[in-house]
GROMACS .gro file of C-alpha atoms in nm:
model
  177
    1UNK     CA    1  11.557  11.933   0.663
    2UNK     CA    2  11.853  11.886   0.511
    3UNK     CA    3  12.174  12.157   0.526
    4UNK     CA    4  12.268  12.399   0.700
    5UNK     CA    5  12.249  12.719   0.461
    6UNK     CA    6  12.608  12.884   0.552
    7UNK     CA    7  12.567  13.157   0.334
    8UNK     CA    8  12.195  13.257   0.476
    9UNK     CA    9  12.356  13.264   0.839
   10UNK     CA   10  12.623  13.521   0.720
   11UNK     CA   11  12.378  13.666   0.615
   12UNK     CA   12  12.194  13.735   0.945
   13UNK     CA   13  12.458  13.726   1.080
   14UNK     CA   14  12.586  14.042   0.852
   15UNK     CA   15  12.276  14.250   0.995
   16UNK     CA   16  12.315  14.095   1.375
   17UNK     CA   17  12.631  14.338   1.315
   18UNK     CA   18  12.380  14.588   1.066
   19UNK     CA   19  12.164  14.697   1.401
   20UNK     CA   20  12.487  14.670   1.640
   21UNK     CA   21  12.655  14.947   1.487
   22UNK     CA   22  12.313  15.160   1.419
   23UNK     CA   23  12.158  15.096   1.742
   24UNK     CA   24  12.420  15.208   1.954
   25UNK     CA   25  12.561  15.480   1.874
   26UNK     CA   26  12.173  15.647   1.864
   27UNK     CA   27  12.085  15.494   2.219
   28UNK     CA   28  12.340  15.577   2.413
   29UNK     CA   29  12.418  15.763   2.778
   30UNK     CA   30  12.825  15.811   2.800
   31UNK     CA   31  12.967  15.507   2.889
   32UNK     CA   32  12.637  15.313   2.822
   33UNK     CA   33  12.502  15.120   2.499
   34UNK     CA   34  12.243  14.890   2.634
   35UNK     CA   35  12.137  14.805   2.315
   36UNK     CA   36  12.447  14.662   2.235
   37UNK     CA   37  12.367  14.415   2.530
   38UNK     CA   38  12.007  14.364   2.422
   39UNK     CA   39  12.207  14.290   2.023
   40UNK     CA   40  12.449  14.066   2.231
   41UNK     CA   41  12.117  13.851   2.443
   42UNK     CA   42  11.929  13.869   2.052
   43UNK     CA   43  12.210  13.730   1.904
   44UNK     CA   44  12.260  13.445   2.199
   45UNK     CA   45  11.969  13.329   2.165
   46UNK     CA   46  11.906  13.333   1.822
   47UNK     CA   47  12.279  13.208   1.680
   48UNK     CA   48  12.491  13.062   1.961
   49UNK     CA   49  12.820  13.204   2.143
   50UNK     CA   50  13.035  13.165   1.833
   51UNK     CA   51  12.779  13.352   1.565
   52UNK     CA   52  12.740  13.594   1.875
   53UNK     CA   53  13.102  13.591   1.959
   54UNK     CA   54  13.249  13.742   1.595
   55UNK     CA   55  12.945  13.920   1.573
   56UNK     CA   56  13.054  14.108   1.880
   57UNK     CA   57  13.416  14.109   1.734
   58UNK     CA   58  13.323  14.330   1.430
   59UNK     CA   59  13.067  14.513   1.542
   60UNK     CA   60  13.343  14.625   1.774
   61UNK     CA   61  13.663  14.637   1.512
   62UNK     CA   62  13.369  14.892   1.307
   63UNK     CA   63  13.322  15.148   1.574
   64UNK     CA   64  13.667  15.163   1.606
   65UNK     CA   65  13.813  15.221   1.291
   66UNK     CA   66  13.453  15.426   1.114
   67UNK     CA   67  13.355  15.561   1.518
   68UNK     CA   68  13.671  15.630   1.716
   69UNK     CA   69  13.531  15.459   1.968
   70UNK     CA   70  13.819  15.331   2.216
   71UNK     CA   71  13.904  15.006   2.303
   72UNK     CA   72  13.612  14.961   2.528
   73UNK     CA   73  13.455  14.901   2.200
   74UNK     CA   74  13.593  14.522   2.228
   75UNK     CA   75  13.607  14.496   2.600
   76UNK     CA   76  13.245  14.561   2.657
   77UNK     CA   77  13.089  14.330   2.395
   78UNK     CA   78  13.334  14.014   2.334
   79UNK     CA   79  13.276  13.899   2.710
   80UNK     CA   80  12.947  13.976   2.723
   81UNK     CA   81  12.805  13.738   2.326
   82UNK     CA   82  13.033  13.511   2.434
   83UNK     CA   83  12.928  13.424   2.755
   84UNK     CA   84  12.546  13.522   2.706
   85UNK     CA   85  12.612  13.234   2.412
   86UNK     CA   86  12.739  12.978   2.612
   87UNK     CA   87  12.484  12.992   2.930
   88UNK     CA   88  12.219  12.957   2.697
   89UNK     CA   89  12.361  12.625   2.559
   90UNK     CA   90  12.369  12.511   2.933
   91UNK     CA   91  12.023  12.647   3.062
   92UNK     CA   92  11.861  12.680   2.704
   93UNK     CA   93  11.683  12.990   2.826
   94UNK     CA   94  11.683  13.283   2.767
   95UNK     CA   95  11.716  13.442   3.137
   96UNK     CA   96  12.046  13.234   3.108
   97UNK     CA   97  12.166  13.445   2.780
   98UNK     CA   98  12.071  13.737   3.040
   99UNK     CA   99  12.280  13.605   3.345
  100UNK     CA  100  12.600  13.506   3.111
  101UNK     CA  101  12.496  13.893   2.975
  102UNK     CA  102  12.592  14.070   3.294
  103UNK     CA  103  12.859  13.836   3.399
  104UNK     CA  104  13.054  13.886   3.045
  105UNK     CA  105  13.018  14.260   3.013
  106UNK     CA  106  12.903  14.422   3.305
  107UNK     CA  107  13.189  14.221   3.522
  108UNK     CA  108  13.444  14.035   3.321
  109UNK     CA  109  13.461  14.279   3.064
  110UNK     CA  110  13.443  14.694   3.276
  111UNK     CA  111  13.736  14.519   3.508
  112UNK     CA  112  13.936  14.420   3.186
  113UNK     CA  113  13.871  14.774   3.018
  114UNK     CA  114  14.075  14.949   3.324
  115UNK     CA  115  14.476  14.825   3.213
  116UNK     CA  116  14.353  14.777   2.830
  117UNK     CA  117  14.254  15.190   2.929
  118UNK     CA  118  14.529  15.217   3.141
  119UNK     CA  119  14.770  15.066   2.791
  120UNK     CA  120  14.535  15.307   2.533
  121UNK     CA  121  14.565  15.625   2.693
  122UNK     CA  122  14.896  15.547   2.871
  123UNK     CA  123  14.818  15.674   3.192
  124UNK     CA  124  14.610  15.550   3.491
  125UNK     CA  125  14.486  15.923   3.656
  126UNK     CA  126  14.123  15.894   3.717
  127UNK     CA  127  14.146  15.514   3.641
  128UNK     CA  128  14.099  15.259   3.890
  129UNK     CA  129  13.981  14.903   3.839
  130UNK     CA  130  13.587  14.965   3.889
  131UNK     CA  131  13.628  15.285   3.711
  132UNK     CA  132  13.394  15.063   3.414
  133UNK     CA  133  13.197  14.870   3.666
  134UNK     CA  134  12.867  15.070   3.781
  135UNK     CA  135  12.811  15.170   3.377
  136UNK     CA  136  12.868  14.865   3.248
  137UNK     CA  137  12.651  14.683   3.527
  138UNK     CA  138  12.343  14.945   3.468
  139UNK     CA  139  12.391  14.890   3.063
  140UNK     CA  140  12.422  14.508   3.041
  141UNK     CA  141  12.089  14.490   3.289
  142UNK     CA  142  11.932  14.732   3.132
  143UNK     CA  143  11.971  14.665   2.754
  144UNK     CA  144  11.998  14.214   2.907
  145UNK     CA  145  11.573  14.307   3.030
  146UNK     CA  146  11.472  14.449   2.654
  147UNK     CA  147  11.656  14.167   2.469
  148UNK     CA  148  11.439  13.914   2.675
  149UNK     CA  149  11.122  14.157   2.602
  150UNK     CA  150  11.224  14.108   2.228
  151UNK     CA  151  11.292  13.766   2.206
  152UNK     CA  152  10.978  13.681   2.421
  153UNK     CA  153  10.807  13.946   2.117
  154UNK     CA  154  11.037  13.716   1.813
  155UNK     CA  155  10.923  13.465   1.978
  156UNK     CA  156  10.575  13.435   1.806
  157UNK     CA  157  10.718  13.544   1.430
  158UNK     CA  158  10.737  13.260   1.238
  159UNK     CA  159  11.032  13.388   1.041
  160UNK     CA  160  11.209  13.460   1.366
  161UNK     CA  161  11.154  13.081   1.410
  162UNK     CA  162  11.257  12.953   1.083
  163UNK     CA  163  11.613  13.137   1.140
  164UNK     CA  164  11.649  13.019   1.514
  165UNK     CA  165  11.642  12.645   1.290
  166UNK     CA  166  11.934  12.694   1.088
  167UNK     CA  167  12.179  12.779   1.396
  168UNK     CA  168  12.052  12.516   1.621
  169UNK     CA  169  12.284  12.253   1.778
  170UNK     CA  170  12.246  11.980   1.444
  171UNK     CA  171  12.242  11.727   1.721
  172UNK     CA  172  11.848  11.888   1.807
  173UNK     CA  173  11.771  11.952   1.467
  174UNK     CA  174  11.852  11.628   1.359
  175UNK     CA  175  11.539  11.531   1.617
  176UNK     CA  176  11.369  11.838   1.505
  177UNK     CA  177  11.306  11.680   1.150
   0.00000   0.00000   0.00000
């Protein structure tokens, strides 16, 4: 197949950023953004840890700047995207991305949200270490499971297969060519 196309990778990443930015506020329960977990799992499986993490950071910053969302937009998604991508790389099965998303968003992201929100609000009233954990866990498990269903459907679509090929690590891509 020759050289990968970095422009195509950036365009696909931009599409994921747009999907995450638009879908997360629409399908949201207060304190829970399950669509962000859906997109994190999809991005991790399709694009890998680097592109998924950059996508989560960019989307979080856009949410903070344009929608006035607090820093939870970053702590809630970035660690999930990173671990989902890393776990998928290790296990090569989408369920590993789900596990990474739940650990990264549901546990690590929720726990790191406490000190961030104490700093952001300047108060510890009504805040404690596990205040965000139930909602983050619920959103990451529910959204991650929805992501697995979407991936199962997309894997039968030829365009998805072609796009996934561009994000494969170089050593695996050369084995397929």
